[in-house]
CSV table of C-alpha atoms and ligand atoms in Angstrom, one decimal:
chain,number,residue,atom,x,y,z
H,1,UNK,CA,10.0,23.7,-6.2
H,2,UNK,CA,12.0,23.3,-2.8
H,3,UNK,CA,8.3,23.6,-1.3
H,4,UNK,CA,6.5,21.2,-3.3
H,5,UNK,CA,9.2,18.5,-2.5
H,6,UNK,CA,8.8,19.9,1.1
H,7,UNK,CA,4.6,19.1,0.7
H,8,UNK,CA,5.4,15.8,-0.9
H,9,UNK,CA,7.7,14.8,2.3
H,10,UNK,CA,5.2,15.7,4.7
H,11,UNK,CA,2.1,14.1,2.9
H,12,UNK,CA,4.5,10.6,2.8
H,13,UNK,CA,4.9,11.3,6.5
H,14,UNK,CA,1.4,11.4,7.3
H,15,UNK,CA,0.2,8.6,5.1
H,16,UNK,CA,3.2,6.3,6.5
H,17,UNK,CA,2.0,7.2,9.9
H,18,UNK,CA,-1.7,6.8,9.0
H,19,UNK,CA,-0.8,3.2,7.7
H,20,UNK,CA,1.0,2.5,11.1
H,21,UNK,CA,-1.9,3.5,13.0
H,22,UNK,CA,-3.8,0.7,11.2
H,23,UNK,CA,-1.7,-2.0,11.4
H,24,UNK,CA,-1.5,-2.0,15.1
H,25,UNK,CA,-5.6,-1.9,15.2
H,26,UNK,CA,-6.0,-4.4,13.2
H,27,UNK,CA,-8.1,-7.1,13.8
H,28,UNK,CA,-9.4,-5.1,16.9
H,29,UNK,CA,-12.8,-4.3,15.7
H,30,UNK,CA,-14.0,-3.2,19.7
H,31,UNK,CA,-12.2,-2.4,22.7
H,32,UNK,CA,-10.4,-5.0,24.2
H,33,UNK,CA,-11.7,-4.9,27.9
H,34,UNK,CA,-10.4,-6.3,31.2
H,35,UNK,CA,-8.1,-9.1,31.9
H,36,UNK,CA,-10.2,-11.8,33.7
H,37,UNK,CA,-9.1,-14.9,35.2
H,38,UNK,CA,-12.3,-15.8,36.9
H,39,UNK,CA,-13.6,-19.6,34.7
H,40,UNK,CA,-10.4,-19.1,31.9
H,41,UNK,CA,-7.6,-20.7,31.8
H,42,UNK,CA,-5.0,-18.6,30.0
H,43,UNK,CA,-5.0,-15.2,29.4
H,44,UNK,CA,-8.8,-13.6,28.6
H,45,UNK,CA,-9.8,-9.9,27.4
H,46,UNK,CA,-13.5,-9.8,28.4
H,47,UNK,CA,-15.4,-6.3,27.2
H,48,UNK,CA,-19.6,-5.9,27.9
H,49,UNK,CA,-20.8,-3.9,25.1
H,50,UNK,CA,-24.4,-4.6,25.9
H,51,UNK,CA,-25.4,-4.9,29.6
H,52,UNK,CA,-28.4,-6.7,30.6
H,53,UNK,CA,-31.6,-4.5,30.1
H,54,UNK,CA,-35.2,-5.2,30.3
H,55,UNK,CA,-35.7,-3.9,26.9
H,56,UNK,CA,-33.9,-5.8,25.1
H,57,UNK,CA,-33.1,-9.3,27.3
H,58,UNK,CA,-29.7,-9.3,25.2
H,59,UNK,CA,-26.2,-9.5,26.7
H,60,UNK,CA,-23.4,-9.1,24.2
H,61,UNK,CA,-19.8,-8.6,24.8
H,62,UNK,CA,-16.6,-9.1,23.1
H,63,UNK,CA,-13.6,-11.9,24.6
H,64,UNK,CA,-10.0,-12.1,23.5
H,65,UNK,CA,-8.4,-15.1,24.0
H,66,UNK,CA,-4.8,-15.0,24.3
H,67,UNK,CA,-2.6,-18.3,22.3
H,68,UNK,CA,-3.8,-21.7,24.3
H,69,UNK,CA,-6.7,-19.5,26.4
H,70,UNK,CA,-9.7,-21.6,26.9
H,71,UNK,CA,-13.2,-20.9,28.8
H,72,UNK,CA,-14.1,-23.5,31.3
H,73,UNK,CA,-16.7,-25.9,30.3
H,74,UNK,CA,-19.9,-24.0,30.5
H,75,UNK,CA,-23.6,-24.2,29.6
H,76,UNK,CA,-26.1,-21.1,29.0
H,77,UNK,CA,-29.8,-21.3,29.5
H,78,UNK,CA,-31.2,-19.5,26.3
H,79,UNK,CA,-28.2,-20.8,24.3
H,80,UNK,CA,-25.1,-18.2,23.0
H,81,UNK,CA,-24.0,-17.2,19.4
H,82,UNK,CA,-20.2,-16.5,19.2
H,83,UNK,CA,-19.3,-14.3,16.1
H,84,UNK,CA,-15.5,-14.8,15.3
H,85,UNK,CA,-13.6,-11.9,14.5
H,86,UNK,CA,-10.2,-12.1,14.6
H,87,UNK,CA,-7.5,-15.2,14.9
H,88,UNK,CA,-7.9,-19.0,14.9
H,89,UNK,CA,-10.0,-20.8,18.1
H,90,UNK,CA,-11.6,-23.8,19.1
H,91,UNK,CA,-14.7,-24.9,20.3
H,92,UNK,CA,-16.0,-27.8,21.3
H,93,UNK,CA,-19.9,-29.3,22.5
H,94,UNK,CA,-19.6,-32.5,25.4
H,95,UNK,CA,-19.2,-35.9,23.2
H,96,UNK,CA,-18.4,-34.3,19.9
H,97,UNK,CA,-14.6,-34.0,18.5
H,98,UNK,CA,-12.9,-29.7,18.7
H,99,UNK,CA,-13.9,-27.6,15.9
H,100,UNK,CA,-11.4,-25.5,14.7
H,101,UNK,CA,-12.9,-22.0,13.8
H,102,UNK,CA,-11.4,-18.9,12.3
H,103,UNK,CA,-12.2,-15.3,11.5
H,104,UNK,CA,-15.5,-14.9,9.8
H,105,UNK,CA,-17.2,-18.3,11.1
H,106,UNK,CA,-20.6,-18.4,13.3
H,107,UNK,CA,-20.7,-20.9,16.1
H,108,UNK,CA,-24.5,-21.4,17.5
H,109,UNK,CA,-24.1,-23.2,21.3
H,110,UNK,CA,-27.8,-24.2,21.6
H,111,UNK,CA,-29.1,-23.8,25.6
H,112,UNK,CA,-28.2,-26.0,28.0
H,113,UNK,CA,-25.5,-27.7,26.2
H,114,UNK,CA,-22.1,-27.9,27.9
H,115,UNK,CA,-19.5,-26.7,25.9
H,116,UNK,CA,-16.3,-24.7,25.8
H,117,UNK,CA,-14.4,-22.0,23.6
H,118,UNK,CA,-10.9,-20.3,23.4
H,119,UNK,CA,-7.8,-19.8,21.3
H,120,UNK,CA,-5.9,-22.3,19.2
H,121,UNK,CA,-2.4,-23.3,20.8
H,122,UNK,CA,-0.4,-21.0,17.9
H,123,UNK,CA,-3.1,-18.1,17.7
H,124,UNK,CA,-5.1,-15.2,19.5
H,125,UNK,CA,-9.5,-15.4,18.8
H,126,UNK,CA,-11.5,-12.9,19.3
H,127,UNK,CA,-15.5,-13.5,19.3
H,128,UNK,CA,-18.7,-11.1,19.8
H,129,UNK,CA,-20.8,-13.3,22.2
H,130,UNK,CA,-24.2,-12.7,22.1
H,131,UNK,CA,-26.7,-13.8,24.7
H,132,UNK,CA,-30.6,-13.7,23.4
H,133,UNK,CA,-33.3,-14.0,26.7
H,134,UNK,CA,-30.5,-13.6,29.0
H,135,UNK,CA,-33.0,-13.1,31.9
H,136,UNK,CA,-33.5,-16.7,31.5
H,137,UNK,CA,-29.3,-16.9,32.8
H,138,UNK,CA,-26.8,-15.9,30.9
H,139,UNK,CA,-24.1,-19.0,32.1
H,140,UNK,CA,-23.5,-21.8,34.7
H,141,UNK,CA,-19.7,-22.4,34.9
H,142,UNK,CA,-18.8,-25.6,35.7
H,143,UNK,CA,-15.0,-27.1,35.7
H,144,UNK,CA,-11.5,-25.9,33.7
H,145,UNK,CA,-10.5,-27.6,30.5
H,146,UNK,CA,-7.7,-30.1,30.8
H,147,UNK,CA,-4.6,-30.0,28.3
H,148,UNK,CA,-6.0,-33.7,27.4
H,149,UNK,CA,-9.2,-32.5,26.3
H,150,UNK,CA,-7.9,-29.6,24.4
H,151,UNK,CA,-5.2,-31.1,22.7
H,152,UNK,CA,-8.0,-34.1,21.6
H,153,UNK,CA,-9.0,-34.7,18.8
H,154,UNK,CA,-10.1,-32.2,15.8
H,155,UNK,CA,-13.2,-32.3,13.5
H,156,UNK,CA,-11.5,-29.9,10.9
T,201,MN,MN1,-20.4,-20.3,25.7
């Protein structure tokens, strides 16, 4: 008796500590990366997970944004599709109103188009970004978000 109690404690142990180990990997799908500060404003978590190759022309990578962390306006050549996996972001094109995105949405930044991406001011985002013919250039950074143009005005 004393040792199936004994087994029971031990096997409420493990799954309490398995369900720990979850929790604090949750929403982290892929590594995290390498603070950068290079183009951001904020805090950014930038992690390649597919380098440039001339196999497969295809850069793709995974960013955190920290709360209120924001790309710098930015344009790609062959365009950018930003997978959201985690948190609450925004994004925005030049001319058009922020869209707010969350977990699970697909945002499509066609080439050539400035635009910008980060975090929402009371939440983390995480995106896969994935750049297709990225020997045509992968970005062209060109100038910082201001706190008026992030705080404008919202399409959803
Ligand atoms: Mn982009």
């Amino acid at each position: 008796m004393k040792r199936i109690i004994i087994i029971a404690i031990i096997s409420i142990c493990l799954f309490h500590l398995g369900s720990q180990a979850q929790d604090t990997t949750s929403g982290t799908i892929f590594p995290k990366g390498t603070k950068t500060t290079a183009n951001f404003t904020g805090t950014v978590w930038v992690k390649t997970l597919v380098p440039i190759d001339s196999t497969f022309h295809c850069v793709v990578g995974t960013v955190t944004f920290e709360p209120g962390a924001r790309s710098y306006w930015h344009t790609h050549n062959a365009g950018q599709i930003l997978l959201v996996t985690d948190g609450t972001g925004y994004t925005q094109e030049k001319g058009k109103a922020i869209r707010v995105v969350h977990k699970g949405d697909t945002i499509i930044c066609p080439p050539n188009v400035e635009h910008w991406h980060g975090a929402a001011p009371g939440s983390s985002m995480t995106h896969i970004s994935i750049i297709p013919n990225a020997d045509k250039g992968v970005v062209t950074w060109l100038r910082p978000v201001t706190d008026q143009e992030y705080n404008g005005p919202k399409a959803n």
